[in-house]
Coordinates of C-alpha atoms in Angstrom, one line a residue:
Chain G
M1 CA -58.5 -12.3 4.6
A2 CA -57.7 -9.8 6.9
A3 CA -60.3 -6.8 7.3
N4 CA -59.3 -3.2 6.7
L5 CA -58.5 -1.9 9.5
Y6 CA -60.5 1.9 10.0
I7 CA -57.6 4.5 11.8
D8 CA -59.3 6.7 14.0
S9 CA -57.8 9.9 14.6
S10 CA -56.3 8.4 18.1
Q11 CA -54.8 5.6 16.1
L12 CA -53.5 8.2 13.4
A13 CA -51.2 10.0 16.6
V14 CA -50.0 6.8 17.4
L15 CA -49.1 5.7 13.8
F16 CA -46.8 9.1 13.8
K17 CA -45.4 9.0 16.7
N18 CA -44.4 5.5 15.8
Y19 CA -43.2 6.5 12.0
H20 CA -42.2 9.2 11.9
R21 CA -39.0 9.9 13.2
A22 CA -38.0 6.5 10.2
L23 CA -39.7 8.9 7.3
L24 CA -37.9 11.8 8.2
Y25 CA -34.8 10.6 8.3
F26 CA -35.4 9.3 4.8
A27 CA -36.9 12.5 3.8
R28 CA -34.2 14.3 4.5
S29 CA -31.8 12.2 2.5
M30 CA -33.5 13.2 -0.1
V31 CA -34.3 16.7 -0.3
H32 CA -31.7 17.9 2.4
E33 CA -33.7 20.7 4.2
Q34 CA -35.0 20.3 6.6
Q35 CA -38.4 22.4 6.2
I36 CA -39.6 20.2 2.9
A37 CA -38.5 17.3 4.6
E38 CA -40.9 18.4 7.2
E39 CA -44.0 19.7 5.1
I40 CA -43.4 15.9 2.8
V41 CA -43.1 13.6 5.2
S42 CA -46.7 15.6 7.9
D43 CA -48.5 15.3 4.0
S44 CA -47.7 11.6 4.5
F45 CA -50.0 11.7 7.2
V46 CA -52.7 13.7 5.6
K47 CA -52.5 11.1 2.0
L48 CA -52.7 8.4 4.9
W49 CA -55.9 9.9 7.1
Q50 CA -57.9 9.9 3.6
R51 CA -57.0 6.6 1.8
R52 CA -57.7 5.2 6.0
D53 CA -59.7 2.3 5.2
A54 CA -57.4 1.5 2.7
F55 CA -55.8 -0.4 4.8
D56 CA -54.9 -4.3 6.1
G57 CA -51.9 -4.4 8.2
T58 CA -50.1 -1.9 9.8
D59 CA -47.4 -3.2 7.0
K60 CA -49.4 -1.5 4.3
I61 CA -49.4 1.2 5.9
K62 CA -45.6 1.3 6.9
A63 CA -44.8 0.7 3.0
F64 CA -47.7 3.8 2.0
L65 CA -45.7 6.1 3.7
Y66 CA -42.6 5.3 2.6
I67 CA -43.9 5.6 -1.4
A68 CA -45.5 8.9 -0.6
T69 CA -42.9 10.9 0.9
K70 CA -40.6 9.4 -1.4
N71 CA -42.5 10.3 -4.7
A72 CA -43.0 13.4 -2.6
C73 CA -39.2 13.7 -2.3
L74 CA -38.8 12.4 -6.1
N75 CA -41.6 15.3 -7.2
Y76 CA -39.8 17.9 -5.3
V77 CA -36.1 17.2 -6.5
Q78 CA -36.7 16.7 -9.9
S79 CA -39.8 19.6 -11.3
A80 CA -42.6 18.1 -12.7
H81 CA -42.2 16.9 -15.7
V82 CA -42.0 13.5 -13.5
R83 CA -45.5 13.3 -11.6
R84 CA -45.6 10.7 -9.1
D85 CA -49.2 10.0 -8.4
M86 CA -49.7 7.6 -6.1
D87 CA -52.0 4.3 -7.2
P88 CA -52.9 2.5 -4.3
E89 CA -52.5 -0.9 -6.4
A90 CA -48.3 0.2 -6.1
I91 CA -48.0 -0.4 -2.5
H92 CA -46.6 -4.1 -2.6
L93 CA -43.6 -2.6 -4.7
L94 CA -42.1 -1.0 -2.3
E95 CA -39.3 -3.2 -2.4
S96 CA -39.2 -2.7 -6.3
T97 CA -38.3 1.0 -5.9
E98 CA -35.0 2.2 -7.8
P99 CA -32.6 -0.1 -5.8
E100 CA -30.3 3.8 -4.7
T101 CA -33.5 5.1 -3.6
Y102 CA -34.9 1.4 -1.8
V103 CA -31.6 1.8 0.7
R104 CA -32.8 5.1 1.9
I105 CA -35.7 3.1 3.1
V106 CA -33.8 0.0 4.4
R107 CA -31.7 2.7 6.2
A108 CA -33.8 4.3 7.8
E109 CA -35.9 1.6 9.0
L110 CA -32.8 -0.1 10.2
M111 CA -31.8 3.4 12.5
Q112 CA -34.9 3.5 13.7
Q113 CA -34.7 -0.1 15.3
I114 CA -31.3 1.1 16.8
Y115 CA -32.8 3.6 17.8
A116 CA -35.3 1.8 19.6
E117 CA -32.9 -0.4 21.7
M118 CA -30.8 2.2 22.3
V119 CA -34.0 4.1 24.3
K120 CA -35.3 1.0 26.3
L121 CA -32.5 2.0 28.0
P122 CA -34.9 2.7 32.0
E123 CA -34.3 6.2 32.8
K124 CA -32.2 5.8 36.1
Q125 CA -28.8 3.7 34.2
R126 CA -29.6 6.7 31.9
E127 CA -29.8 9.6 33.8
V128 CA -26.3 7.6 35.6
F129 CA -24.5 7.3 33.3
R130 CA -24.5 10.8 31.6
L131 CA -23.3 12.0 34.1
T132 CA -20.5 10.3 34.5
Y133 CA -19.9 10.5 30.7
I134 CA -21.0 13.9 29.9
E135 CA -21.1 15.9 32.7
E136 CA -18.0 13.5 34.1
L137 CA -19.5 13.8 37.8
T138 CA -17.7 11.4 40.8
T139 CA -20.3 9.2 41.9
D140 CA -20.3 10.8 44.9
E141 CA -21.3 13.8 43.4
I142 CA -23.8 11.4 41.2
C143 CA -25.0 9.9 44.9
E144 CA -26.5 13.5 46.1
R145 CA -27.5 14.3 42.7
L146 CA -29.4 11.8 42.0
H147 CA -30.1 11.1 46.0
M148 CA -28.9 7.4 45.5
T149 CA -26.2 4.7 46.7
P150 CA -23.0 4.0 45.4
T151 CA -24.0 0.0 45.7
A152 CA -26.6 1.7 43.1
V153 CA -25.0 4.4 41.1
F154 CA -22.8 1.4 40.2
A155 CA -24.9 -1.0 39.4
N156 CA -26.8 0.9 37.6
R157 CA -23.9 2.0 35.8
S158 CA -22.7 -1.1 35.5
R159 CA -26.2 -2.6 33.8
A160 CA -26.3 0.4 30.9
V161 CA -22.9 -0.5 29.8
D162 CA -23.9 -4.0 29.4
T163 CA -27.0 -3.5 27.6
L164 CA -25.2 -1.5 25.4
R165 CA -22.4 -3.7 24.7
R166 CA -25.4 -6.4 24.2
I167 CA -26.9 -3.7 21.1
F168 CA -23.4 -3.4 19.2
K169 CA -21.6 -6.8 20.5
D170 CA -17.8 -5.8 20.3
K171 CA -17.9 -2.3 18.5
E172 CA -16.5 1.2 21.0
L173 CA -19.7 2.6 18.5
W174 CA -21.7 2.9 21.6
L175 CA -19.8 5.3 23.8
C176 CA -19.8 7.4 21.2
L177 CA -23.0 7.1 20.0
F178 CA -24.2 7.2 23.7
L179 CA -23.2 10.8 24.1
L180 CA -25.1 12.2 21.6
H181 CA -27.6 15.0 23.2
E182 CA -31.0 14.7 21.6
L183 CA -30.8 10.5 22.4
L184 CA -30.2 11.4 26.1
R185 CA -32.2 14.2 26.9
N186 CA -35.4 13.7 24.4
S187 CA -36.2 9.7 24.1
P188 CA -39.4 9.5 25.6
Chain U
M1 CA -42.7 -3.9 3.5
E2 CA -42.3 -7.7 4.7
I3 CA -39.2 -8.5 2.4
T4 CA -38.1 -5.3 3.7
N5 CA -38.4 -6.3 7.5
R6 CA -36.4 -9.2 6.8
I7 CA -33.6 -7.3 5.2
V8 CA -34.1 -5.0 7.7
Y9 CA -33.5 -7.9 10.4
L10 CA -30.7 -9.4 8.8
L11 CA -29.0 -6.3 8.9
R12 CA -29.5 -5.7 12.3
G13 CA -28.1 -9.3 13.4
H14 CA -25.3 -8.7 11.2
I15 CA -24.1 -5.8 13.1
S16 CA -23.8 -7.2 16.4
R17 CA -23.1 -10.8 14.6
E18 CA -26.0 -12.8 15.7
L19 CA -26.5 -14.4 12.6
N20 CA -26.3 -17.7 11.8
A21 CA -24.6 -19.3 8.4
Q22 CA -27.9 -19.8 6.4
E23 CA -28.9 -15.6 7.0
Q24 CA -25.3 -14.5 6.3
A25 CA -25.9 -16.3 3.0
E26 CA -29.9 -15.0 2.8
L27 CA -27.9 -11.4 3.7
L28 CA -25.1 -12.2 1.3
A29 CA -27.2 -12.7 -2.0
W30 CA -28.8 -10.1 -1.6
G31 CA -26.0 -7.7 -0.9
N32 CA -25.2 -8.8 -4.4
R33 CA -28.4 -8.5 -6.0
D34 CA -27.1 -4.7 -6.9
P35 CA -24.2 -2.8 -6.2
A36 CA -26.4 -0.4 -3.9
F37 CA -27.2 -2.9 -1.5
R38 CA -23.4 -4.2 -1.4
R39 CA -22.5 -0.5 -0.6
L40 CA -24.9 0.0 2.4
L41 CA -24.3 -3.8 3.8
E42 CA -20.3 -2.3 4.0
E43 CA -21.4 1.3 5.0
V44 CA -22.9 -0.3 8.2
V45 CA -20.5 -3.1 9.1
S46 CA -18.1 -0.2 9.2
E47 CA -18.3 1.8 12.1
E48 CA -17.6 4.9 10.6
G49 CA -20.6 4.1 8.5
L50 CA -22.8 2.9 10.9
K51 CA -21.9 6.8 13.2
A52 CA -22.2 9.0 10.5
A53 CA -25.8 6.9 10.1
L54 CA -27.0 7.0 13.6
Q55 CA -25.9 10.6 14.3
A56 CA -28.1 12.0 11.3
F57 CA -30.7 10.5 13.0
D58 CA -30.4 11.7 15.5
A59 CA -29.7 14.9 14.3
V60 CA -33.0 14.3 12.2
Y61 CA -34.8 17.2 13.6
G62 CA -32.4 19.9 13.2
T63 CA -31.3 22.0 15.9
D64 CA -35.2 22.1 18.1
Q65 CA -36.8 18.8 18.2
A66 CA -40.4 19.9 20.2
A67 CA -40.3 22.4 17.7
S68 CA -40.5 19.5 14.8
I69 CA -43.0 17.7 15.4
S70 CA -45.6 21.0 16.2
R71 CA -44.8 22.1 12.9
M72 CA -46.0 18.4 11.5
E73 CA -48.6 18.4 14.5
R74 CA -49.7 21.4 13.1
R75 CA -49.9 21.1 9.1
I76 CA -51.3 17.1 10.2
A77 CA -54.7 18.9 11.0
D78 CA -54.3 21.5 8.7
G79 CA -53.9 18.8 5.9
I80 CA -57.1 16.9 7.5
R81 CA -59.3 19.7 7.7
A82 CA -59.3 20.6 4.9
A83 CA -59.4 18.0 3.4
E84 CA -62.8 17.0 5.5
E85 CA -64.4 19.9 4.6
K86 CA -63.5 19.2 0.6
S87 CA -64.6 16.1 0.7
L88 CA -67.7 17.2 2.8
K89 CA -68.4 20.5 -0.6
R90 CA -68.1 17.5 -2.8
R91 CA -71.2 15.7 -1.0
A92 CA -75.1 17.5 -0.3
T93 CA -74.2 21.1 1.1
H94 CA -76.9 20.9 2.6
R95 CA -75.7 18.4 4.9
L96 CA -72.8 20.6 5.5
Q97 CA -73.6 21.9 8.3
R98 CA -74.4 18.8 10.1
W99 CA -71.0 17.8 10.0
I100 CA -68.9 20.5 10.4
P101 CA -68.5 20.5 13.8
Y102 CA -67.3 16.5 13.7
A103 CA -64.8 17.1 11.0
A104 CA -64.0 19.2 14.3
A105 CA -64.4 17.1 16.7
V106 CA -62.0 14.7 15.3
I107 CA -59.4 17.5 13.8
L108 CA -59.5 18.2 18.3
V109 CA -59.0 14.4 19.7
L110 CA -55.7 14.4 17.2
A111 CA -54.7 16.7 17.7
V112 CA -55.2 15.8 22.0
G113 CA -54.3 12.6 21.0
I114 CA -50.8 13.0 20.1
Y115 CA -49.9 16.1 21.8
I116 CA -50.8 13.5 24.8
N117 CA -49.0 10.2 23.5
Y118 CA -45.9 12.7 23.3
R119 CA -46.4 13.8 27.8
T120 CA -46.7 10.5 28.7
D121 CA -46.2 7.2 27.3
V122 CA -49.2 5.3 28.1
P123 CA -50.1 2.6 26.2
S124 CA -51.4 2.8 22.9
K125 CA -53.6 1.3 21.5
T126 CA -52.9 -1.2 19.2
T127 CA -53.8 -1.1 15.5
D128 CA -53.3 -4.6 15.0
T129 CA -56.0 -7.2 15.2
T130 CA -56.1 -7.5 19.1
H131 CA -58.0 -5.6 20.8
L132 CA -57.3 -6.1 24.5
A133 CA -60.4 -5.8 27.6
A134 CA -58.1 -4.8 29.6
D135 CA -54.5 -4.0 29.2
I136 CA -52.2 -5.8 31.9
Q137 CA -49.4 -4.2 33.5
P138 CA -46.3 -6.0 33.9
G139 CA -44.8 -8.0 36.7
G140 CA -41.9 -5.2 39.2
N141 CA -39.7 -6.1 42.4
R142 CA -42.4 -8.5 44.3
A143 CA -40.8 -10.7 46.6
T144 CA -41.5 -11.9 50.6
L145 CA -39.2 -12.9 52.4
K146 CA -40.0 -16.2 54.4
L147 CA -37.7 -16.5 58.7
S148 CA -37.6 -20.0 60.4
G149 CA -40.0 -19.1 62.4
G150 CA -42.3 -19.3 59.8
R151 CA -42.8 -15.7 59.5
T152 CA -43.4 -13.4 56.7
I153 CA -42.6 -10.6 55.2
S154 CA -43.1 -8.8 52.3
L155 CA -40.0 -6.7 50.8
S156 CA -40.5 -3.8 49.4
E157 CA -41.3 -2.8 46.1
E158 CA -39.2 0.8 45.6
Q159 CA -36.1 -1.7 46.5
G160 CA -34.9 -3.9 44.0
G161 CA -32.5 -6.5 46.6
I162 CA -31.6 -7.4 50.0
V163 CA -28.6 -8.1 51.8
V164 CA -27.6 -11.0 54.3
V165 CA -25.2 -9.5 56.2
D166 CA -24.6 -11.9 59.8
G167 CA -27.6 -11.3 61.9
D168 CA -29.3 -8.7 59.9
I169 CA -30.9 -8.2 56.4
T170 CA -31.1 -5.2 54.8
Y171 CA -31.9 -3.8 51.5
E172 CA -29.3 -2.7 48.8
D173 CA -29.7 1.0 49.6
G174 CA -28.5 -0.4 53.6
N175 CA -32.4 0.2 55.4
T176 CA -32.7 -2.9 58.0
V177 CA -35.4 -5.4 56.6
T178 CA -35.6 -7.2 59.7
A179 CA -32.5 -7.6 62.0
L180 CA -32.2 -12.5 62.5
A181 CA -31.4 -13.1 66.4
D182 CA -30.4 -11.4 69.6
R183 CA -26.8 -11.3 69.8
T184 CA -26.0 -11.5 73.0
N185 CA -24.2 -14.0 72.6
G186 CA -21.8 -13.1 70.2
R187 CA -22.6 -14.5 66.5
S188 CA -26.3 -15.4 65.9
D189 CA -26.5 -18.7 65.1
A190 CA -27.7 -19.6 61.2
V191 CA -30.8 -20.1 59.8
Q192 CA -33.1 -20.9 57.1
L193 CA -35.2 -18.4 55.1
E194 CA -36.8 -18.4 52.1
L195 CA -37.0 -15.7 49.6
A196 CA -39.9 -16.5 46.7
T197 CA -41.4 -14.0 44.2
P198 CA -45.0 -14.6 43.2
N199 CA -45.9 -14.5 39.7
G200 CA -44.9 -10.8 38.3
G201 CA -42.5 -10.8 40.7
T202 CA -38.6 -10.8 40.6
Y203 CA -36.2 -9.1 43.2
S204 CA -32.2 -10.7 44.0
I205 CA -30.2 -11.4 47.3
T206 CA -26.9 -10.7 48.0
L207 CA -26.2 -13.7 49.9
P208 CA -23.2 -13.9 53.5
D209 CA -20.7 -14.8 51.2
G210 CA -21.0 -12.2 48.9
S211 CA -22.9 -14.0 46.0
R212 CA -25.6 -12.7 44.5
V213 CA -29.0 -14.0 42.8
W214 CA -31.7 -12.6 40.8
L215 CA -35.2 -14.5 40.8
N216 CA -37.7 -14.7 38.1
A217 CA -41.3 -14.5 38.7
A218 CA -42.9 -17.3 40.9
S219 CA -40.1 -18.8 41.7
T220 CA -38.8 -19.8 45.5
L221 CA -34.6 -19.6 46.9
K222 CA -33.6 -21.4 50.0
Y223 CA -30.3 -20.0 51.9
P224 CA -28.8 -20.1 55.2
S225 CA -28.0 -16.8 57.3
R226 CA -24.6 -18.0 57.2
F227 CA -22.4 -20.5 55.2
D228 CA -20.9 -22.7 57.7
G229 CA -18.6 -25.2 56.6
K230 CA -17.1 -26.9 53.6
E231 CA -19.8 -26.3 51.5
R232 CA -22.5 -23.7 50.4
I233 CA -25.7 -25.2 49.6
V234 CA -29.7 -22.9 49.0
E235 CA -32.1 -24.2 47.6
L236 CA -34.3 -23.5 44.3
E237 CA -37.4 -24.2 43.1
G238 CA -37.8 -21.8 40.2
E239 CA -35.5 -19.7 38.3
A240 CA -32.3 -18.0 38.6
Y241 CA -29.1 -15.7 38.5
F242 CA -26.6 -16.8 39.7
D243 CA -23.7 -14.6 39.9
V244 CA -21.2 -17.5 42.5
R245 CA -18.2 -15.5 44.5
S246 CA -15.2 -18.1 44.2
V247 CA -14.7 -18.5 48.2
K248 CA -10.7 -19.7 49.4
S249 CA -10.5 -22.2 51.9
D250 CA -7.6 -23.9 53.0
S251 CA -8.8 -27.2 51.8
G252 CA -8.9 -25.0 48.0
G253 CA -12.2 -23.7 46.7
E254 CA -15.7 -23.8 49.1
P255 CA -17.4 -25.3 46.6
F256 CA -21.3 -23.4 46.3
K257 CA -24.3 -26.2 45.2
V258 CA -27.2 -25.5 44.0
I259 CA -29.7 -28.4 44.4
T260 CA -33.6 -28.3 42.3
Q261 CA -35.3 -30.7 41.5
G262 CA -33.9 -31.5 38.1
Q263 CA -30.4 -30.8 39.0
T264 CA -28.0 -30.5 41.3
V265 CA -25.5 -28.0 39.5
E266 CA -21.5 -27.1 41.4
V267 CA -19.6 -24.7 41.4
L268 CA -16.8 -22.9 43.0
G269 CA -17.0 -19.0 41.0
T270 CA -19.1 -18.5 38.6
Q271 CA -22.1 -16.7 36.5
F272 CA -24.7 -19.1 35.9
N273 CA -28.9 -19.7 34.9
I274 CA -31.1 -22.0 36.4
S275 CA -34.8 -22.3 35.1
A276 CA -36.1 -25.3 37.4
Y277 CA -40.3 -25.0 37.3
P278 CA -42.3 -27.3 38.7
D279 CA -44.4 -27.5 35.5
E280 CA -41.7 -27.4 33.3
S281 CA -40.7 -31.0 32.4
E282 CA -36.5 -30.0 32.1
T283 CA -34.3 -28.4 34.8
K284 CA -31.8 -26.0 32.8
T285 CA -29.0 -24.5 33.6
T286 CA -26.9 -22.5 31.8
L287 CA -23.3 -21.7 31.4
V288 CA -22.0 -17.7 31.3
K289 CA -18.9 -17.0 32.7
G290 CA -16.1 -19.7 34.8
R291 CA -17.5 -24.1 35.5
V292 CA -20.3 -25.9 36.5
Q293 CA -21.1 -29.3 37.8
V294 CA -24.5 -31.1 36.7
T295 CA -25.8 -33.7 38.4
S296 CA -29.3 -35.1 37.9
T297 CA -31.5 -35.8 40.5
I298 CA -32.8 -38.5 39.4
G299 CA -30.0 -42.1 39.2
N300 CA -26.9 -42.6 39.4
R301 CA -25.4 -41.0 36.7
P302 CA -21.4 -39.4 37.3
P303 CA -21.7 -35.0 37.2
I304 CA -21.4 -34.2 33.9
A305 CA -19.0 -30.8 33.4
M306 CA -19.6 -27.7 31.5
E307 CA -17.9 -24.7 29.4
P308 CA -19.4 -21.7 29.5
G309 CA -21.8 -20.8 26.5
Q310 CA -22.9 -24.6 27.3
Q311 CA -26.7 -25.7 28.3
A312 CA -27.0 -28.2 30.6
I313 CA -30.6 -29.5 30.0
T314 CA -32.2 -32.2 32.1
H315 CA -35.0 -34.9 31.6
G316 CA -35.2 -37.2 34.4
A317 CA -32.4 -39.4 34.7
Y318 CA -31.0 -38.1 31.5
T319 CA -29.1 -34.6 30.6
D320 CA -27.9 -33.3 27.5
V321 CA -25.3 -30.9 27.0
K322 CA -25.9 -27.9 24.1
Q323 CA -23.7 -25.1 22.5
V324 CA -27.0 -22.2 23.3
M325 CA -26.3 -18.1 23.2
A326 CA -26.0 -17.5 26.7
D327 CA -28.1 -14.5 26.2
K328 CA -30.7 -15.5 25.4
Y329 CA -30.9 -17.3 29.1
T330 CA -30.2 -14.3 30.7
A331 CA -32.2 -11.5 29.2
W332 CA -35.0 -11.3 31.9
K333 CA -32.3 -10.3 34.8
D334 CA -31.4 -7.7 32.8
G335 CA -35.5 -6.7 31.7
F336 CA -36.0 -8.3 28.5
F337 CA -38.0 -11.2 26.9
Y338 CA -35.6 -12.4 24.8
F339 CA -37.1 -15.2 22.2
D340 CA -35.6 -16.4 19.5
R341 CA -36.9 -19.7 18.4
L342 CA -38.1 -20.2 21.1
P343 CA -40.5 -22.7 21.4
M344 CA -44.4 -21.2 21.4
R345 CA -45.2 -22.8 24.8
E346 CA -42.3 -22.2 26.7
A347 CA -42.3 -18.1 25.1
I348 CA -46.3 -18.5 26.9
A349 CA -45.3 -20.1 29.9
Q350 CA -43.1 -17.5 30.5
L351 CA -45.1 -14.3 29.7
A352 CA -48.3 -16.0 32.3
R353 CA -45.9 -16.4 35.2
W354 CA -45.1 -12.5 34.3
Y355 CA -47.7 -11.0 33.9
D356 CA -50.1 -13.5 35.4
L357 CA -52.1 -14.5 34.0
E358 CA -54.0 -18.1 32.6
I359 CA -53.5 -19.3 29.8
S360 CA -55.1 -21.5 27.8
Y361 CA -55.2 -22.4 23.5
K362 CA -57.9 -22.4 20.7
G363 CA -58.3 -24.0 17.6
K364 CA -55.1 -25.8 15.8
L365 CA -51.8 -24.4 17.2
S366 CA -48.4 -24.0 15.0
E367 CA -45.8 -25.3 17.0
D368 CA -43.8 -22.5 15.5
N369 CA -40.9 -20.8 17.5
M370 CA -41.6 -17.7 18.6
F371 CA -38.9 -14.3 17.8
A372 CA -38.6 -11.2 19.9
Y373 CA -36.7 -9.0 22.1
V374 CA -39.1 -6.4 24.5
E375 CA -38.8 -4.8 27.2
R376 CA -40.7 -7.1 30.4
N377 CA -41.6 -3.7 31.5
K378 CA -43.9 -3.1 29.3
P379 CA -47.7 -3.7 29.1
L380 CA -49.0 -7.3 28.2
S381 CA -50.1 -6.0 24.9
A382 CA -47.0 -4.7 23.4
V383 CA -45.7 -8.3 24.3
L384 CA -48.7 -9.7 22.6
R385 CA -48.0 -6.7 19.9
A386 CA -44.5 -8.3 18.7
L387 CA -44.9 -11.8 19.6
E388 CA -48.4 -11.1 16.6
K389 CA -45.2 -10.6 14.2
S390 CA -44.5 -14.3 14.8
G391 CA -47.7 -15.1 13.6
L392 CA -49.9 -15.8 16.7
K393 CA -53.0 -14.0 17.5
F394 CA -54.7 -14.0 20.8
E395 CA -58.2 -12.3 22.5
M396 CA -58.0 -11.9 26.2
A397 CA -60.6 -12.7 28.7
Q398 CA -62.2 -12.4 33.0
T399 CA -61.8 -15.5 34.9
D400 CA -62.6 -14.9 38.6
G401 CA -61.5 -11.5 39.1
R402 CA -57.5 -13.3 37.0
A403 CA -57.0 -12.4 33.4
R404 CA -57.1 -14.8 30.9
L405 CA -55.0 -14.9 27.3
I406 CA -56.4 -17.3 24.9
V407 CA -53.8 -18.4 22.4
L408 CA -55.7 -18.9 18.9
G409 CA -55.0 -21.0 16.1
E410 CA -55.5 -21.1 12.7
R411 CA -59.1 -21.4 11.8

């Protein structure tokens, strides 16, 4: 049997880093208000901290965070007459969440995965791509801006295109999505 | 969560049409279980639906990502402080004075930890069962160039490739690596050169005919400084990806030949990957584009013609051709480990070459196939974490200053 993990504060920081975005996306799909969603997600991490010795794997932790977030969102939208409190035994029941809500969790996880694939592009490729398609600079201008040779600019651009094509196969989607500023500017 | 992970995996594969028939059926069965599931399935395969979902994911922080994250961090830190104080009060009150400084320290570490994790992409401590003694950094652009006289040049790690133009070798940005010979008597003579990568190294080379070759770790390419005559011949040990230019000559095309321990691959102009490591019993050529002919080095069998998407596997004198997803075998060139139903030992051998590890196995190992898609520029721990999802466990040790990865079986 796997021993329980003991989550220390640096691990909590890592868990926050890895999971908060998908949770926030999920919470926002339930409550629609930015601030409320942020508070609910934050509180789920506090709840995790309070039970930090009760988990034996990251999957369990993730399921807990989703269920805690789901319950808080439902409590918020349905007011207090059906209060849902956390039953630690109910963690394995993530999959038995009502389908409408469960689909939102699956969607959040799927988006997180695709997003993670997209931000894997090395910084140079991302930058060349952004300058080409968003700022619409010419190759010469990009060479000057990034102190690169034309060959290097071509290479980085075509590698970025290849990578994105592979992620989305033959969908043209990758181009539109790549233009999303947040994704480009704020990725780690 | 395992079920959810599986569904996410299937949906992801469905979007890029990479599922096999069995997986496809599994996903459809899930979609039939509830109208809500069915709607999600339809949503993500339509370009509109997927785009809307990704845009919402992108906009998740509202207008200011940094502000949103710091609001959440503050609320977590406050929440933890409140919770700790409450639980401390519930315990013996006289201990309170003693414990508050520790609680404060925990909160401080949390805040700093979150801060650090955002500022830098330091390899994070894994929450899974692997605790690595020290984290192992990935390979990079490392290679040596051996000249015909035996002189060896270490190539710059800042650069990723070299170009051979008659008489000179330069980096891709035009800086000179070395001049090969004096050219006072007109053209220099063709000399034999050797580009070699160590464990943890990769490099590319543009040959005199404009063909490009990407060398994977622990590989050697022997090539001439100029192609003379009717054939272009290079020799490979290890793994490389070839993008061969077709060269027209009077008699049609000038064939390009790659000679390895197991195979001779003959092409006109095409893209393909060859894996021919001396410590592996098989030589594999995967054709991406164009046409090639493969001949086993041993024996006297006629050449086999390959189509794109096929792989020729030579084991001794015998060569089998099968249909494969070429992406899986060329992902290394684009900076990824792509293990998809790859036998465990093959996956581990790839890690050993890239992270320069000694490998040992302990316990009864399942020969399960691996699934992982990880960037090669991540530290070892990131890859191990991905492999743990395929059910492997690892330990790290040091032997004579070299890192040893111990793959643990079931006990």
